[in-house]
PDB file of C-alpha atoms and ligand atoms in Angstrom:
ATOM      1  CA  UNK G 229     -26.166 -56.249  10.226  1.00  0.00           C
ATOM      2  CA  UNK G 230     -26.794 -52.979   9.259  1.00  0.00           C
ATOM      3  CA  UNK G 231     -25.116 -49.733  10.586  1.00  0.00           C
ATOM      4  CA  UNK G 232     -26.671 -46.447  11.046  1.00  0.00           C
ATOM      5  CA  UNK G 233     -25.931 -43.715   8.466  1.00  0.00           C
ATOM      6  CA  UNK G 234     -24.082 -40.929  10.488  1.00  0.00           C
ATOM      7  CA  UNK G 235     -20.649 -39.486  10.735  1.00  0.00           C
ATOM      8  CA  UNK G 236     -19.598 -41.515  13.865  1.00  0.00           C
ATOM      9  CA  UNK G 237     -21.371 -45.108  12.724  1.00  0.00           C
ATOM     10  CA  UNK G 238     -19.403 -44.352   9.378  1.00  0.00           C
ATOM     11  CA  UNK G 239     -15.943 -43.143  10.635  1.00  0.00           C
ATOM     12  CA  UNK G 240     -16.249 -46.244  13.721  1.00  0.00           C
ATOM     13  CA  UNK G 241     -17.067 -49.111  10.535  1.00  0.00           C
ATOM     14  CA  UNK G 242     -14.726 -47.761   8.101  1.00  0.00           C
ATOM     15  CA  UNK G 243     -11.843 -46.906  10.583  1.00  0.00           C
ATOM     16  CA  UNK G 244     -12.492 -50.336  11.806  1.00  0.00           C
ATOM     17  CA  UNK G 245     -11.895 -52.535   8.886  1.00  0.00           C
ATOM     18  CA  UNK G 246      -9.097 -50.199   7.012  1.00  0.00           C
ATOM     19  CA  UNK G 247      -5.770 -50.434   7.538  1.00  0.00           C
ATOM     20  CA  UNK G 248      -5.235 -47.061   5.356  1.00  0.00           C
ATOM     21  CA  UNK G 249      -6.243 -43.531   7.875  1.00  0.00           C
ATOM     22  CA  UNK G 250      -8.952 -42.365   6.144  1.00  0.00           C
ATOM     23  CA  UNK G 251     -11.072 -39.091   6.218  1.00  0.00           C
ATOM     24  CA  UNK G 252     -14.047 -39.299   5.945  1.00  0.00           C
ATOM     25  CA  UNK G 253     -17.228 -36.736   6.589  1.00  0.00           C
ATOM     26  CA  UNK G 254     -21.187 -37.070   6.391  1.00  0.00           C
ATOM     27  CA  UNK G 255     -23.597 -34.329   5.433  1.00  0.00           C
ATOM     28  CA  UNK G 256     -27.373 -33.992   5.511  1.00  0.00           C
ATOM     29  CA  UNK G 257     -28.070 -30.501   5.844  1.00  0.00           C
ATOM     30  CA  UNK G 258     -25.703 -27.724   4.182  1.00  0.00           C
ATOM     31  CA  UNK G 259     -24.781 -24.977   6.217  1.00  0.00           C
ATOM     32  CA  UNK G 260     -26.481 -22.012   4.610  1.00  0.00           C
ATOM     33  CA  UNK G 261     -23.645 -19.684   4.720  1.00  0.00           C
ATOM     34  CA  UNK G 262     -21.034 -22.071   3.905  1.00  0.00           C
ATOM     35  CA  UNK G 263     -18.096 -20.016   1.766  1.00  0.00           C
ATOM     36  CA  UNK G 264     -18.073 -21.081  -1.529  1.00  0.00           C
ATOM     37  CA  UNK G 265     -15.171 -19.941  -4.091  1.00  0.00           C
ATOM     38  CA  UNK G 266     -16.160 -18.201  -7.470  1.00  0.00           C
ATOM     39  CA  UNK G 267     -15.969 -21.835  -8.870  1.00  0.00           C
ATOM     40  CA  UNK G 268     -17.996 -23.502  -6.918  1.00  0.00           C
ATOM     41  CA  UNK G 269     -20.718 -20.742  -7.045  1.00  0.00           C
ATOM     42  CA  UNK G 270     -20.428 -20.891 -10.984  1.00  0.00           C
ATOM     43  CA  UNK G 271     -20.946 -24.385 -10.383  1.00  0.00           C
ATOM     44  CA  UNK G 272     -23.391 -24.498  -8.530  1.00  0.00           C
ATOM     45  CA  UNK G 273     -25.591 -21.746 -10.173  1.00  0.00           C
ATOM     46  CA  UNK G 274     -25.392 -23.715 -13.490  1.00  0.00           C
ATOM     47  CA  UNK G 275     -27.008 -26.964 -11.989  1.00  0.00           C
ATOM     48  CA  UNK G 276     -30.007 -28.145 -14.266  1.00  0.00           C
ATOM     49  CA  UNK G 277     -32.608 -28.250 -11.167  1.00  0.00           C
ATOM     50  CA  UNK G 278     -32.628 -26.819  -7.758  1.00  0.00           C
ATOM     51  CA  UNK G 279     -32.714 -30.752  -6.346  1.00  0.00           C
ATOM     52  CA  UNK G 280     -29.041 -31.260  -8.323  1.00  0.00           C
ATOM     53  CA  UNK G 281     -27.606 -27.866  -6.477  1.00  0.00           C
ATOM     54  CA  UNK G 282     -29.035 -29.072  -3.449  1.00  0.00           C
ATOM     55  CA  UNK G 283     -27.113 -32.018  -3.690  1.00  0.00           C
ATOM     56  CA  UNK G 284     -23.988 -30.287  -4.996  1.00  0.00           C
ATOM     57  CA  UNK G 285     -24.081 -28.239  -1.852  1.00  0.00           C
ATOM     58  CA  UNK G 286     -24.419 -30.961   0.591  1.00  0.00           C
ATOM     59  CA  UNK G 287     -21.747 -32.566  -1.332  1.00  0.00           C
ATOM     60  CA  UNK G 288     -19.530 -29.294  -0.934  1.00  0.00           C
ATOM     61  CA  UNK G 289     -20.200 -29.534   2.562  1.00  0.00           C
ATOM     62  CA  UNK G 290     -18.492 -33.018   3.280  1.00  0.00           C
ATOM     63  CA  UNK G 291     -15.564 -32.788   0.771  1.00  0.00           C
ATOM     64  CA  UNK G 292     -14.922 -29.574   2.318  1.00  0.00           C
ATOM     65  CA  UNK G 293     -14.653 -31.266   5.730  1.00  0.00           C
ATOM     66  CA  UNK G 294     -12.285 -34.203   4.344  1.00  0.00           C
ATOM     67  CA  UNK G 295     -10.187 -31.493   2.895  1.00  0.00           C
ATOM     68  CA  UNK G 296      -9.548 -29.611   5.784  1.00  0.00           C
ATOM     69  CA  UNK G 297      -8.718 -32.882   7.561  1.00  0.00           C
ATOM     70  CA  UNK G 298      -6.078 -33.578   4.552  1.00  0.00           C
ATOM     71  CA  UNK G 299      -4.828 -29.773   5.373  1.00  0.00           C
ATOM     72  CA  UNK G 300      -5.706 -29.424   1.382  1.00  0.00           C
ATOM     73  CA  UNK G 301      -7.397 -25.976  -0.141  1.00  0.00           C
ATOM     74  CA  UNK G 302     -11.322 -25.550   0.520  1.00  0.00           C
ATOM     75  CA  UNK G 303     -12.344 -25.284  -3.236  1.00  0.00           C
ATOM     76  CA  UNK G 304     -13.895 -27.929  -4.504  1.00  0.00           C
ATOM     77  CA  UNK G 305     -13.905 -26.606  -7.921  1.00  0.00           C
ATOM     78  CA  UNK G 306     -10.242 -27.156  -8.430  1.00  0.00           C
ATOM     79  CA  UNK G 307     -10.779 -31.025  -8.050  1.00  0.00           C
ATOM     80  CA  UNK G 308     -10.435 -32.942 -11.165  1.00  0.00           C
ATOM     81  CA  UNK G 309     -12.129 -36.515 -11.442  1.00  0.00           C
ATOM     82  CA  UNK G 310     -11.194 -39.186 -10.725  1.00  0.00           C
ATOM     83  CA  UNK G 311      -9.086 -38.197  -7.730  1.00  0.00           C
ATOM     84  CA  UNK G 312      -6.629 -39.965  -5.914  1.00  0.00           C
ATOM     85  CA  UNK G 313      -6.927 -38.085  -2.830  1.00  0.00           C
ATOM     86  CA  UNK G 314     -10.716 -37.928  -2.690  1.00  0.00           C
ATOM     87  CA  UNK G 315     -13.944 -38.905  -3.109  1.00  0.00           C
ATOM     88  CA  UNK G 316     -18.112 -38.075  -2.729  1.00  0.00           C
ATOM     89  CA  UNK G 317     -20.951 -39.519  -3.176  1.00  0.00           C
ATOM     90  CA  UNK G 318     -24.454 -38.270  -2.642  1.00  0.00           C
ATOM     91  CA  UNK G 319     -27.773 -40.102  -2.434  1.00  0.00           C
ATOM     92  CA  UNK G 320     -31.250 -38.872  -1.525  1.00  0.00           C
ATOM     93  CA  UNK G 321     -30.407 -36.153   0.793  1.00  0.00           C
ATOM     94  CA  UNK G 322     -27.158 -37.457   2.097  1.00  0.00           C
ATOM     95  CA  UNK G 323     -23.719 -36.515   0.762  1.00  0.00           C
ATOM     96  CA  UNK G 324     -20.533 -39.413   1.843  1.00  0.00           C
ATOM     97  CA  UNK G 325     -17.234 -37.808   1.223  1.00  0.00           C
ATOM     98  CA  UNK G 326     -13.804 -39.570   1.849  1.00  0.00           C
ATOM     99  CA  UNK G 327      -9.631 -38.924   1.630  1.00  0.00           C
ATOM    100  CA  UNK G 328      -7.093 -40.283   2.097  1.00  0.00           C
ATOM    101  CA  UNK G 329      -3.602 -38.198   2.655  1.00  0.00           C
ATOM    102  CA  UNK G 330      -0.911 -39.306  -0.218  1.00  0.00           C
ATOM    103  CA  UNK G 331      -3.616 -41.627  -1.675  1.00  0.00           C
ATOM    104  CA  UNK G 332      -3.062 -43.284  -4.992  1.00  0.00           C
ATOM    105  CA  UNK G 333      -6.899 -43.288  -5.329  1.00  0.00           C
ATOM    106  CA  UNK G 334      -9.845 -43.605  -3.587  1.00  0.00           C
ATOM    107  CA  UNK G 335     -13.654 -44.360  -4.290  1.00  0.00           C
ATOM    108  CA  UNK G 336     -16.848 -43.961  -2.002  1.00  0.00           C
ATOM    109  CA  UNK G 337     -20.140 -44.547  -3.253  1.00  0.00           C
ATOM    110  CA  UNK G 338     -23.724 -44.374  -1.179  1.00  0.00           C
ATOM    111  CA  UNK G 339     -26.762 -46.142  -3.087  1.00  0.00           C
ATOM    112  CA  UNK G 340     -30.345 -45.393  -0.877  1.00  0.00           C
ATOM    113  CA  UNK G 341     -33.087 -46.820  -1.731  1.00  0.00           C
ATOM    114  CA  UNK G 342     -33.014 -47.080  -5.680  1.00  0.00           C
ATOM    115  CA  UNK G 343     -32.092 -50.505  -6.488  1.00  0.00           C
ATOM    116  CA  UNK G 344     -30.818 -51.801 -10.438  1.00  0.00           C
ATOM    117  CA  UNK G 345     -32.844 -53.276 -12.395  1.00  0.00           C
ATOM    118  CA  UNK G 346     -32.113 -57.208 -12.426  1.00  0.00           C
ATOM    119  CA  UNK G 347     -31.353 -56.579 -16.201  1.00  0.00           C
ATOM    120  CA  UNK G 348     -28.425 -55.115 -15.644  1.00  0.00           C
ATOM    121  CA  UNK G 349     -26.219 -57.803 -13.982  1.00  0.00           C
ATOM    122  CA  UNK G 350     -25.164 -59.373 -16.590  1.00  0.00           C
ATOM    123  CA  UNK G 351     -23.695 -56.013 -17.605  1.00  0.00           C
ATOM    124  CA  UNK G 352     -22.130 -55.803 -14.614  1.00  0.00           C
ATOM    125  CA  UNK G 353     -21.682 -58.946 -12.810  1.00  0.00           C
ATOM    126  CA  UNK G 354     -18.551 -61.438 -14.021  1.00  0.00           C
ATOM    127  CA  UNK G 355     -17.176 -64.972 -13.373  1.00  0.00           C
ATOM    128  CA  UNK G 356     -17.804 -65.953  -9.243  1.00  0.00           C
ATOM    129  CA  UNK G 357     -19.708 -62.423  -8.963  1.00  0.00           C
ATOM    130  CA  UNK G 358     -21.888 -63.724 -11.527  1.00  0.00           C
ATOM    131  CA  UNK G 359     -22.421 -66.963 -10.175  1.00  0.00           C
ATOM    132  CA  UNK G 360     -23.139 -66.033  -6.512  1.00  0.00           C
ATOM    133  CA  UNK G 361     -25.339 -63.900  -7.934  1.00  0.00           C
ATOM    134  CA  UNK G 362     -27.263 -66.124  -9.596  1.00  0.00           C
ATOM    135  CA  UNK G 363     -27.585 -68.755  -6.887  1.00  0.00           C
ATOM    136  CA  UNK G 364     -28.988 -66.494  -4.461  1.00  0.00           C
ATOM    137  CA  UNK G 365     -32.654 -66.864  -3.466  1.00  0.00           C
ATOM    138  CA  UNK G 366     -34.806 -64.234  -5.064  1.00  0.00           C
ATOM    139  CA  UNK G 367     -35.583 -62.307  -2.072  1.00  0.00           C
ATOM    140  CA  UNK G 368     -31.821 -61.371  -1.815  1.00  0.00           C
ATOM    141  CA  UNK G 369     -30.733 -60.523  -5.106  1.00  0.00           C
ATOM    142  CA  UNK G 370     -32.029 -56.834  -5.418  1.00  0.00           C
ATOM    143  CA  UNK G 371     -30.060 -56.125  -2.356  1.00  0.00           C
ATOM    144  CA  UNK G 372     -26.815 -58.053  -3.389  1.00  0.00           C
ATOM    145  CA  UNK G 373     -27.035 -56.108  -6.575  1.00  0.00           C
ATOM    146  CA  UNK G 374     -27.569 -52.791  -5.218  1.00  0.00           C
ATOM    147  CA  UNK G 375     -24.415 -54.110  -3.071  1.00  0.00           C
ATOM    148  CA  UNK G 376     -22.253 -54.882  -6.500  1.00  0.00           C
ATOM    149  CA  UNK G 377     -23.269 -51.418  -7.821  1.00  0.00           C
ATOM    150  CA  UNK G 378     -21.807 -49.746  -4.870  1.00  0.00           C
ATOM    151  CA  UNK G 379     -18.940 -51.799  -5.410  1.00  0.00           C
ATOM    152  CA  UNK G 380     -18.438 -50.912  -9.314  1.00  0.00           C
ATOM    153  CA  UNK G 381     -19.119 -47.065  -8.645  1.00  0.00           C
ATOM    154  CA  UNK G 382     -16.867 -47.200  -5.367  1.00  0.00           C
ATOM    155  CA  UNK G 383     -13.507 -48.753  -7.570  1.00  0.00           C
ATOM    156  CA  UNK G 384     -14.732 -46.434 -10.665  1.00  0.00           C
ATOM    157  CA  UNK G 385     -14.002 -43.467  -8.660  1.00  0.00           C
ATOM    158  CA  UNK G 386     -11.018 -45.000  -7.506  1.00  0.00           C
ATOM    159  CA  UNK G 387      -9.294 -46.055 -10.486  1.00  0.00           C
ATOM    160  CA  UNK G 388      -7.068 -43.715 -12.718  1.00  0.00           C
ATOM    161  CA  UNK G 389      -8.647 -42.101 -15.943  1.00  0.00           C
ATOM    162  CA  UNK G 390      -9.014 -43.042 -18.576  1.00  0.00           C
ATOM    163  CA  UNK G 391     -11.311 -46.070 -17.489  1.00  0.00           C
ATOM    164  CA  UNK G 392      -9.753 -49.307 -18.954  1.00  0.00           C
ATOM    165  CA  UNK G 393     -12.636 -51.240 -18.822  1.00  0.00           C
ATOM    166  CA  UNK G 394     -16.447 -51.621 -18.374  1.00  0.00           C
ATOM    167  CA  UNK G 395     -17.750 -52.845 -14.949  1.00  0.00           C
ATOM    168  CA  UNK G 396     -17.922 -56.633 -16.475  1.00  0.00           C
ATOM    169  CA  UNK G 397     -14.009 -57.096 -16.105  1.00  0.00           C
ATOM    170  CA  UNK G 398     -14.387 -56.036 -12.539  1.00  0.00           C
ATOM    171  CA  UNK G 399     -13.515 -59.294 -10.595  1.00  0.00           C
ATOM    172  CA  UNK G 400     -14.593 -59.377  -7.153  1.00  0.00           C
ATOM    173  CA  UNK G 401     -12.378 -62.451  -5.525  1.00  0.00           C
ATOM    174  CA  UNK G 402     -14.974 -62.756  -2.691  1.00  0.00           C
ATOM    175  CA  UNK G 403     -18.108 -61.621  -3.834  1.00  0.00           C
ATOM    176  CA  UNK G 404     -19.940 -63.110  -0.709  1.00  0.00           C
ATOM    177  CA  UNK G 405     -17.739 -60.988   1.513  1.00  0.00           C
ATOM    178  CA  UNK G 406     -18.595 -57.161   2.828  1.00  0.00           C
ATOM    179  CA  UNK G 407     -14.607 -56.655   2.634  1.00  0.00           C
ATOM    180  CA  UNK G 408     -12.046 -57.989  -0.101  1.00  0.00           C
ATOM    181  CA  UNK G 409     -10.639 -57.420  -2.970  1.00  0.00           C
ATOM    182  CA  UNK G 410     -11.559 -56.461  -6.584  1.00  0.00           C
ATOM    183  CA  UNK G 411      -9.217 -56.403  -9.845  1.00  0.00           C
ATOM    184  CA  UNK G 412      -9.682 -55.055 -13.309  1.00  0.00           C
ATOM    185  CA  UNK G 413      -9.389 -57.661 -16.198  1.00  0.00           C
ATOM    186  CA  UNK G 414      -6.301 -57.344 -18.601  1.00  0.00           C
ATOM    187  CA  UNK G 415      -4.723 -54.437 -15.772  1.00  0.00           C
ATOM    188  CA  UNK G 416      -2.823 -54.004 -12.875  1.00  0.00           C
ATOM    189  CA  UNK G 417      -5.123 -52.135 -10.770  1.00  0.00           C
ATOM    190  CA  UNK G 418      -6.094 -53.542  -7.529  1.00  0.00           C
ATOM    191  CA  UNK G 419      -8.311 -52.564  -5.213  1.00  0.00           C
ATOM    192  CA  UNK G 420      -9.238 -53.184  -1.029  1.00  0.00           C
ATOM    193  CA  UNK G 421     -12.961 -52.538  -1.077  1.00  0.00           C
ATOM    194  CA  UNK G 422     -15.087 -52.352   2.465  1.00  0.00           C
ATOM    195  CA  UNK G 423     -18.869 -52.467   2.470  1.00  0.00           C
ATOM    196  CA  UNK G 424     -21.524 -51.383   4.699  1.00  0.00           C
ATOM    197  CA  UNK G 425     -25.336 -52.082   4.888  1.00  0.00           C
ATOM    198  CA  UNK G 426     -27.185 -49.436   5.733  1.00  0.00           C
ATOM    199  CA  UNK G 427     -31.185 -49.742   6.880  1.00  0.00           C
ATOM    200  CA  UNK G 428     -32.299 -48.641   3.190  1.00  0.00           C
ATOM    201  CA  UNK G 429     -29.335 -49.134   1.032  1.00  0.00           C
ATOM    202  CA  UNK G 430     -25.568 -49.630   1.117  1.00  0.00           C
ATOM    203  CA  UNK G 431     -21.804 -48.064   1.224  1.00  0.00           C
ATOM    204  CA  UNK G 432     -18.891 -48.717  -0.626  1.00  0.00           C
ATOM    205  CA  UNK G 433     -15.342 -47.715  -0.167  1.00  0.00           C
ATOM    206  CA  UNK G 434     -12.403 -48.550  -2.626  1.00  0.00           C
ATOM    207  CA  UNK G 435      -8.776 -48.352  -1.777  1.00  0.00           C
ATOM    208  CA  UNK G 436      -6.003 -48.356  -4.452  1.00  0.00           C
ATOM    209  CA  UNK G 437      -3.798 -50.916  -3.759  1.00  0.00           C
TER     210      UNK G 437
HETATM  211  C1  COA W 297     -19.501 -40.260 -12.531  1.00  0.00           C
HETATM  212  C2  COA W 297     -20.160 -41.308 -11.676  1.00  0.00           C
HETATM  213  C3  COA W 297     -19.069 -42.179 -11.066  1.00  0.00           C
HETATM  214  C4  COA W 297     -20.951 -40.619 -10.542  1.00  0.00           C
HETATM  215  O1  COA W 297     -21.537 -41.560  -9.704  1.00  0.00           O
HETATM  216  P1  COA W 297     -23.071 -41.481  -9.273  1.00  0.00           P
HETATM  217  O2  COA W 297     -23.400 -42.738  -8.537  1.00  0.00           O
HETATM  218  O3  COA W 297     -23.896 -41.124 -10.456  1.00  0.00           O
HETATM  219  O4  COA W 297     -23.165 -40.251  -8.286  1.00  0.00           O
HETATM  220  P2  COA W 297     -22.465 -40.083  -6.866  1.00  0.00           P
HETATM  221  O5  COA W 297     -23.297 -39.140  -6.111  1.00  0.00           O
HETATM  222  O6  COA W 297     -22.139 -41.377  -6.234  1.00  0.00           O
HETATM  223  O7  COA W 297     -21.085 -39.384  -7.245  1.00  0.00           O
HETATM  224  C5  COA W 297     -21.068 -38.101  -7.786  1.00  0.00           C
HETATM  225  C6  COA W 297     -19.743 -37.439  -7.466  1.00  0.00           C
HETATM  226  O8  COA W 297     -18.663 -38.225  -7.972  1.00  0.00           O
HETATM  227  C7  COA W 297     -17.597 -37.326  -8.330  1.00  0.00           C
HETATM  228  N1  COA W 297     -17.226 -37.684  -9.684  1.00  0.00           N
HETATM  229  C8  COA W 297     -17.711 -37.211 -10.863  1.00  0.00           C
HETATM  230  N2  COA W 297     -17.087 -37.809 -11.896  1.00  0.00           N
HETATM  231  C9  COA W 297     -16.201 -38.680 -11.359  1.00  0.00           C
HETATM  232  C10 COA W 297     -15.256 -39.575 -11.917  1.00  0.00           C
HETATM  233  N3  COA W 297     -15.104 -39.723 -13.229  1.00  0.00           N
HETATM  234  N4  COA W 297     -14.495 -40.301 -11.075  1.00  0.00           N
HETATM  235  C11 COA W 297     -14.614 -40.164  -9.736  1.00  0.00           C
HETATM  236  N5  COA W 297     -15.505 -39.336  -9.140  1.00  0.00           N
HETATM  237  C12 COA W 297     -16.280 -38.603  -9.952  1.00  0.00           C
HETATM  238  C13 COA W 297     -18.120 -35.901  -8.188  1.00  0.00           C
HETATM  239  O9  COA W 297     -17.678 -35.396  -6.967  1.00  0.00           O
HETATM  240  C14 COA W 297     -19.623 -36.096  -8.137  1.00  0.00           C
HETATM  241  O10 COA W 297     -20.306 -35.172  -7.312  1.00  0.00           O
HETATM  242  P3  COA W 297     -20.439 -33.621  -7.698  1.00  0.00           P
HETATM  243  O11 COA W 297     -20.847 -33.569  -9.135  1.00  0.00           O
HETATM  244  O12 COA W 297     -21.456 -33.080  -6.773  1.00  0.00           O
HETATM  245  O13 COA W 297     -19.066 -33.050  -7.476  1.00  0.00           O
HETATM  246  C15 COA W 297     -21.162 -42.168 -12.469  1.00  0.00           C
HETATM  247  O14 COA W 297     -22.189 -41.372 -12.978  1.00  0.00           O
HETATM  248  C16 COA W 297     -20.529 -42.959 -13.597  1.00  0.00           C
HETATM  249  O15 COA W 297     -20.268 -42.461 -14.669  1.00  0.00           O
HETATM  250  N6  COA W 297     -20.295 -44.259 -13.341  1.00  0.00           N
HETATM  251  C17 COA W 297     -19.708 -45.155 -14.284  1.00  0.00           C
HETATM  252  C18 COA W 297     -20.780 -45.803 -15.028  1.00  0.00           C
HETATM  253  C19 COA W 297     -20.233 -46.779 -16.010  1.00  0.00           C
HETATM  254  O16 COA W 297     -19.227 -46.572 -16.638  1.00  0.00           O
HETATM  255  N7  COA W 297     -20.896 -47.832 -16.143  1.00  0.00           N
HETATM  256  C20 COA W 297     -20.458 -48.845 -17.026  1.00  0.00           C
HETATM  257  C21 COA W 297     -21.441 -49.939 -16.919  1.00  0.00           C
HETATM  258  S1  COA W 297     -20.822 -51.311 -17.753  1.00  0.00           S
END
């Protein structure tokens, strides 16, 4: 069942099924006079299109929120990625941001509408992901990818640089699941990943373990 993509349907889901206090904010309209520090105007002003400062702004606007839950500084542009603290993700018009005080990292990532291409599974897909995958009807897979995608971004952004590995060692031990866990192939990193469907896409949110 789907869930409706706002602050309180997001915070109620995610608050619901983590056992880590999370942060998290929603944005779909930046405040126009929302203080921004020299960095993030440089930023900003040096996006390639006014649609990728849009989104950049809207983004500012919910990791600005998160951080003032954390109690961390307001600028943005003093972030480095990956984070383990934080995380955004923006898709057509909406901007997702989480934390997570004392975090050993932390991924969020919001696919709308856009859907892979089925040629890139087997890029991205491995062992039971693969093969649950595969089984499906066709009528489901495009959305069960789009699904695995959030996935892969959502433990990307939560795993420490350098990446070790491509999104093929990414083993999901319950791919039919909308919560469990995923591990990285020839590493220790482990992650608790929660997913929710939303009308025209979905959400994904990776914990460190
Ligand atoms: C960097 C990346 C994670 C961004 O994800 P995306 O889906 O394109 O865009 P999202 O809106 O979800 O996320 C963008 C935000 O993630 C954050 N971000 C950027 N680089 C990041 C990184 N390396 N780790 C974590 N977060 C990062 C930023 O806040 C960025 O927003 P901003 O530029 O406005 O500050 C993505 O482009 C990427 O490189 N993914 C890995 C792809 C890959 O390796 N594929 C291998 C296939 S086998």
């Amino acid at each position: 069942m789907s869930i409706e993509l706002s602050q309180s349907a997001l915070q109620a889901h995610f608050g619901a099924v983590c056992t880590a206090p999370i942060f998290l904010a929603h944005c779909d309209r930046a405040e126009p006079d929302m203080p921004l520090s020299d960095g993030e105007s440089l930023a900003g002003e040096g996006m390639a299109s006014e649609k990728r400062r849009a989104e950049y702004l809207l983004g500012r606007c919910a990791l600005k929120a998160v951080l003032a839950g954390l109690g961390r500084d307001a600028d943005t542009a003093a972030i480095r990625w990956p984070s383990p603290f934080c995380s955004l993700s923006h898709s057509h018009g909406h901007a997702v941001a989480v934390g997570l005080a004392g975090g050993q990292g932390i991924g969020i990532d919001l696919q709308l509408q856009k859907k892979p291409p089925f040629a890139v599974a087997e890029r991205i897909l491995t062992g039971a992901t693969a093969a649950y995958w595969d089984g499906l009807p066709d009528a489901d897979k495009a959305a069960a990818l789009q699904r695995f995608w959030t996935v892969n971004e959502a433990v990307y952004k939560a795993c420490p640089a350098p990446q070790p590995a491509y999104f093929r060692h990414y083993r999901m031990h319950a791919p039919a699941a909308m919560d469990g866990e995923v591990s990285i192939d020839g590493t220790d990193y482990r992650f608790r990943v929660h997913t929710a469907m939303l009308t025209d896409g979905f959400v994904s949110l990776a914990l460190r373990l």
